[in-house]
């Protein structure tokens, strides 16, 4: 599991790779919380290297989404989501909530 945060002018770009389950989801939560604590509520997650995204990670994603969207402060966008992870989002019912992009540059540019 690897998380790299790049601070851009418009948003934070988090590149995430590996497996996100109940053991590693707290690390994802810390990285997302660090952005929000710094006042950044526009977040792009580049998920190209994600192999597994479990229910604990989905909970972290939804909580972050809600906090970023509160009072129209920002949003959480997903980029390069693997097809198997997209199916997980469909099954969990969160696919309609989050915008997904094929390219992180396009996602960042949408802010």
JSON list of C-alpha atoms in Angstrom, two decimals:
[
{"chain": "A", "resi": 1, "resn": "UNK", "atom": "CA", "xyz": [0.00, 0.00, 0.00]},
{"chain": "A", "resi": 2, "resn": "UNK", "atom": "CA", "xyz": [1.35, 3.40, -1.01]},
{"chain": "A", "resi": 3, "resn": "UNK", "atom": "CA", "xyz": [-0.13, 6.89, -0.77]},
{"chain": "A", "resi": 4, "resn": "UNK", "atom": "CA", "xyz": [1.57, 9.93, -2.27]},
{"chain": "A", "resi": 5, "resn": "UNK", "atom": "CA", "xyz": [0.10, 13.42, -1.93]},
{"chain": "A", "resi": 6, "resn": "UNK", "atom": "CA", "xyz": [0.91, 16.17, -4.41]},
{"chain": "A", "resi": 7, "resn": "UNK", "atom": "CA", "xyz": [-0.27, 19.66, -3.44]},
{"chain": "A", "resi": 8, "resn": "UNK", "atom": "CA", "xyz": [-1.46, 21.50, -6.54]},
{"chain": "A", "resi": 9, "resn": "UNK", "atom": "CA", "xyz": [-2.83, 25.01, -6.92]},
{"chain": "A", "resi": 10, "resn": "UNK", "atom": "CA", "xyz": [-6.46, 23.92, -7.27]},
{"chain": "A", "resi": 11, "resn": "UNK", "atom": "CA", "xyz": [-6.51, 20.71, -5.26]},
{"chain": "A", "resi": 12, "resn": "UNK", "atom": "CA", "xyz": [-4.56, 17.84, -3.72]},
{"chain": "A", "resi": 13, "resn": "UNK", "atom": "CA", "xyz": [-3.79, 14.83, -5.92]},
{"chain": "A", "resi": 14, "resn": "UNK", "atom": "CA", "xyz": [-3.42, 11.61, -3.98]},
{"chain": "A", "resi": 15, "resn": "UNK", "atom": "CA", "xyz": [-1.91, 8.69, -5.87]},
{"chain": "A", "resi": 16, "resn": "UNK", "atom": "CA", "xyz": [-2.89, 5.47, -4.14]},
{"chain": "A", "resi": 17, "resn": "UNK", "atom": "CA", "xyz": [-1.62, 1.97, -4.88]},
{"chain": "A", "resi": 18, "resn": "UNK", "atom": "CA", "xyz": [-2.05, -1.45, -3.34]},
{"chain": "A", "resi": 19, "resn": "UNK", "atom": "CA", "xyz": [-4.69, -3.00, -1.13]},
{"chain": "A", "resi": 20, "resn": "UNK", "atom": "CA", "xyz": [-7.00, -0.95, 1.07]},
{"chain": "A", "resi": 21, "resn": "UNK", "atom": "CA", "xyz": [-8.69, -3.12, 3.67]},
{"chain": "A", "resi": 22, "resn": "UNK", "atom": "CA", "xyz": [-9.48, -2.75, 7.37]},
{"chain": "A", "resi": 23, "resn": "UNK", "atom": "CA", "xyz": [-5.75, -2.79, 8.20]},
{"chain": "A", "resi": 24, "resn": "UNK", "atom": "CA", "xyz": [-4.64, -0.14, 5.69]},
{"chain": "A", "resi": 25, "resn": "UNK", "atom": "CA", "xyz": [-7.73, 2.10, 5.53]},
{"chain": "A", "resi": 26, "resn": "UNK", "atom": "CA", "xyz": [-6.58, 4.15, 8.54]},
{"chain": "A", "resi": 27, "resn": "UNK", "atom": "CA", "xyz": [-3.54, 5.20, 6.50]},
{"chain": "A", "resi": 28, "resn": "UNK", "atom": "CA", "xyz": [-5.84, 6.36, 3.70]},
{"chain": "A", "resi": 29, "resn": "UNK", "atom": "CA", "xyz": [-7.96, 8.22, 6.24]},
{"chain": "A", "resi": 30, "resn": "UNK", "atom": "CA", "xyz": [-4.85, 9.96, 7.66]},
{"chain": "A", "resi": 31, "resn": "UNK", "atom": "CA", "xyz": [-3.75, 11.12, 4.21]},
{"chain": "A", "resi": 32, "resn": "UNK", "atom": "CA", "xyz": [-7.21, 12.45, 3.34]},
{"chain": "A", "resi": 33, "resn": "UNK", "atom": "CA", "xyz": [-7.58, 14.06, 6.78]},
{"chain": "A", "resi": 34, "resn": "UNK", "atom": "CA", "xyz": [-4.19, 15.80, 6.35]},
{"chain": "A", "resi": 35, "resn": "UNK", "atom": "CA", "xyz": [-5.48, 17.49, 3.19]},
{"chain": "A", "resi": 36, "resn": "UNK", "atom": "CA", "xyz": [-8.71, 18.59, 4.86]},
{"chain": "A", "resi": 37, "resn": "UNK", "atom": "CA", "xyz": [-6.89, 19.77, 7.99]},
{"chain": "A", "resi": 38, "resn": "UNK", "atom": "CA", "xyz": [-4.75, 21.93, 5.69]},
{"chain": "A", "resi": 39, "resn": "UNK", "atom": "CA", "xyz": [-7.94, 23.50, 4.32]},
{"chain": "A", "resi": 40, "resn": "UNK", "atom": "CA", "xyz": [-7.95, 21.58, 1.04]},
{"chain": "A", "resi": 41, "resn": "UNK", "atom": "CA", "xyz": [-11.39, 20.20, 0.26]},
{"chain": "A", "resi": 42, "resn": "UNK", "atom": "CA", "xyz": [-10.83, 19.53, -3.44]},
{"chain": "A", "resi": 43, "resn": "UNK", "atom": "CA", "xyz": [-9.26, 16.11, -3.67]},
{"chain": "A", "resi": 44, "resn": "UNK", "atom": "CA", "xyz": [-8.47, 13.84, -6.62]},
{"chain": "A", "resi": 45, "resn": "UNK", "atom": "CA", "xyz": [-7.67, 10.18, -5.94]},
{"chain": "A", "resi": 46, "resn": "UNK", "atom": "CA", "xyz": [-5.61, 8.54, -8.69]},
{"chain": "A", "resi": 47, "resn": "UNK", "atom": "CA", "xyz": [-6.51, 4.89, -8.18]},
{"chain": "A", "resi": 48, "resn": "UNK", "atom": "CA", "xyz": [-4.70, 3.27, -11.11]},
{"chain": "A", "resi": 49, "resn": "UNK", "atom": "CA", "xyz": [-2.61, 0.98, -8.89]},
{"chain": "A", "resi": 50, "resn": "UNK", "atom": "CA", "xyz": [-5.35, -0.08, -6.47]},
{"chain": "A", "resi": 51, "resn": "UNK", "atom": "CA", "xyz": [-5.71, -3.87, -6.28]},
{"chain": "A", "resi": 52, "resn": "UNK", "atom": "CA", "xyz": [-8.39, -4.10, -3.57]},
{"chain": "A", "resi": 53, "resn": "UNK", "atom": "CA", "xyz": [-10.75, -1.54, -2.02]},
{"chain": "A", "resi": 54, "resn": "UNK", "atom": "CA", "xyz": [-12.71, -3.04, 0.87]},
{"chain": "A", "resi": 55, "resn": "UNK", "atom": "CA", "xyz": [-15.66, -1.86, 2.90]},
{"chain": "A", "resi": 56, "resn": "UNK", "atom": "CA", "xyz": [-13.48, -0.02, 5.43]},
{"chain": "A", "resi": 57, "resn": "UNK", "atom": "CA", "xyz": [-11.88, 1.98, 2.61]},
{"chain": "A", "resi": 58, "resn": "UNK", "atom": "CA", "xyz": [-15.31, 2.69, 1.13]},
{"chain": "A", "resi": 59, "resn": "UNK", "atom": "CA", "xyz": [-16.39, 4.05, 4.52]},
{"chain": "A", "resi": 60, "resn": "UNK", "atom": "CA", "xyz": [-13.34, 6.36, 4.55]},
{"chain": "A", "resi": 61, "resn": "UNK", "atom": "CA", "xyz": [-14.13, 7.52, 1.00]},
{"chain": "A", "resi": 62, "resn": "UNK", "atom": "CA", "xyz": [-17.78, 8.26, 1.82]},
{"chain": "A", "resi": 63, "resn": "UNK", "atom": "CA", "xyz": [-16.89, 10.14, 5.02]},
{"chain": "A", "resi": 64, "resn": "UNK", "atom": "CA", "xyz": [-14.35, 12.25, 3.13]},
{"chain": "A", "resi": 65, "resn": "UNK", "atom": "CA", "xyz": [-16.83, 12.86, 0.31]},
{"chain": "A", "resi": 66, "resn": "UNK", "atom": "CA", "xyz": [-19.45, 14.08, 2.79]},
{"chain": "A", "resi": 67, "resn": "UNK", "atom": "CA", "xyz": [-17.05, 16.39, 4.59]},
{"chain": "A", "resi": 68, "resn": "UNK", "atom": "CA", "xyz": [-15.66, 17.89, 1.39]},
{"chain": "A", "resi": 69, "resn": "UNK", "atom": "CA", "xyz": [-19.12, 18.48, -0.07]},
{"chain": "A", "resi": 70, "resn": "UNK", "atom": "CA", "xyz": [-20.51, 20.02, 3.13]},
{"chain": "A", "resi": 71, "resn": "UNK", "atom": "CA", "xyz": [-21.33, 23.70, 2.58]},
{"chain": "A", "resi": 72, "resn": "UNK", "atom": "CA", "xyz": [-20.11, 23.39, -1.05]},
{"chain": "A", "resi": 73, "resn": "UNK", "atom": "CA", "xyz": [-16.47, 23.53, 0.03]},
{"chain": "A", "resi": 74, "resn": "UNK", "atom": "CA", "xyz": [-15.18, 21.02, -2.48]},
{"chain": "A", "resi": 75, "resn": "UNK", "atom": "CA", "xyz": [-15.44, 17.50, -3.82]},
{"chain": "A", "resi": 76, "resn": "UNK", "atom": "CA", "xyz": [-13.67, 14.16, -4.09]},
{"chain": "A", "resi": 77, "resn": "UNK", "atom": "CA", "xyz": [-13.01, 12.98, -7.63]},
{"chain": "A", "resi": 78, "resn": "UNK", "atom": "CA", "xyz": [-11.64, 9.62, -8.69]},
{"chain": "A", "resi": 79, "resn": "UNK", "atom": "CA", "xyz": [-9.28, 9.02, -11.60]},
{"chain": "A", "resi": 80, "resn": "UNK", "atom": "CA", "xyz": [-8.16, 5.85, -13.39]},
{"chain": "A", "resi": 81, "resn": "UNK", "atom": "CA", "xyz": [-10.35, 3.58, -11.29]},
{"chain": "A", "resi": 82, "resn": "UNK", "atom": "CA", "xyz": [-9.71, -0.07, -12.25]},
{"chain": "A", "resi": 83, "resn": "UNK", "atom": "CA", "xyz": [-12.74, -1.86, -13.67]},
{"chain": "A", "resi": 84, "resn": "UNK", "atom": "CA", "xyz": [-12.91, -4.35, -10.78]},
{"chain": "A", "resi": 85, "resn": "UNK", "atom": "CA", "xyz": [-12.98, -1.47, -8.29]},
{"chain": "A", "resi": 86, "resn": "UNK", "atom": "CA", "xyz": [-15.69, 0.28, -10.34]},
{"chain": "A", "resi": 87, "resn": "UNK", "atom": "CA", "xyz": [-17.79, -2.88, -9.98]},
{"chain": "A", "resi": 88, "resn": "UNK", "atom": "CA", "xyz": [-17.29, -2.75, -6.21]},
{"chain": "A", "resi": 89, "resn": "UNK", "atom": "CA", "xyz": [-18.50, 0.87, -6.22]},
{"chain": "A", "resi": 90, "resn": "UNK", "atom": "CA", "xyz": [-21.53, -0.15, -8.32]},
{"chain": "A", "resi": 91, "resn": "UNK", "atom": "CA", "xyz": [-22.41, -2.94, -5.89]},
{"chain": "A", "resi": 92, "resn": "UNK", "atom": "CA", "xyz": [-21.92, -0.65, -2.87]},
{"chain": "A", "resi": 93, "resn": "UNK", "atom": "CA", "xyz": [-24.16, 1.96, -4.50]},
{"chain": "A", "resi": 94, "resn": "UNK", "atom": "CA", "xyz": [-21.64, 4.79, -4.41]},
{"chain": "A", "resi": 95, "resn": "UNK", "atom": "CA", "xyz": [-20.82, 4.93, -8.13]},
{"chain": "A", "resi": 96, "resn": "UNK", "atom": "CA", "xyz": [-23.50, 7.59, -8.78]},
{"chain": "A", "resi": 97, "resn": "UNK", "atom": "CA", "xyz": [-22.13, 9.78, -5.95]},
{"chain": "A", "resi": 98, "resn": "UNK", "atom": "CA", "xyz": [-18.53, 10.22, -7.06]},
{"chain": "A", "resi": 99, "resn": "UNK", "atom": "CA", "xyz": [-17.33, 11.46, -10.42]},
{"chain": "A", "resi": 100, "resn": "UNK", "atom": "CA", "xyz": [-14.84, 9.18, -12.13]},
{"chain": "A", "resi": 101, "resn": "UNK", "atom": "CA", "xyz": [-12.36, 10.27, -14.78]},
{"chain": "A", "resi": 102, "resn": "UNK", "atom": "CA", "xyz": [-10.06, 8.32, -17.09]},
{"chain": "A", "resi": 103, "resn": "UNK", "atom": "CA", "xyz": [-7.23, 10.83, -16.63]},
{"chain": "A", "resi": 104, "resn": "UNK", "atom": "CA", "xyz": [-6.14, 12.57, -13.41]},
{"chain": "A", "resi": 105, "resn": "UNK", "atom": "CA", "xyz": [-5.18, 15.69, -15.40]},
{"chain": "A", "resi": 106, "resn": "UNK", "atom": "CA", "xyz": [-8.79, 16.03, -16.58]},
{"chain": "A", "resi": 107, "resn": "UNK", "atom": "CA", "xyz": [-10.04, 15.45, -13.02]},
{"chain": "A", "resi": 108, "resn": "UNK", "atom": "CA", "xyz": [-7.74, 18.15, -11.64]},
{"chain": "A", "resi": 109, "resn": "UNK", "atom": "CA", "xyz": [-8.76, 20.49, -14.47]},
{"chain": "A", "resi": 110, "resn": "UNK", "atom": "CA", "xyz": [-12.43, 20.08, -13.62]},
{"chain": "A", "resi": 111, "resn": "UNK", "atom": "CA", "xyz": [-11.95, 22.07, -10.39]}
]
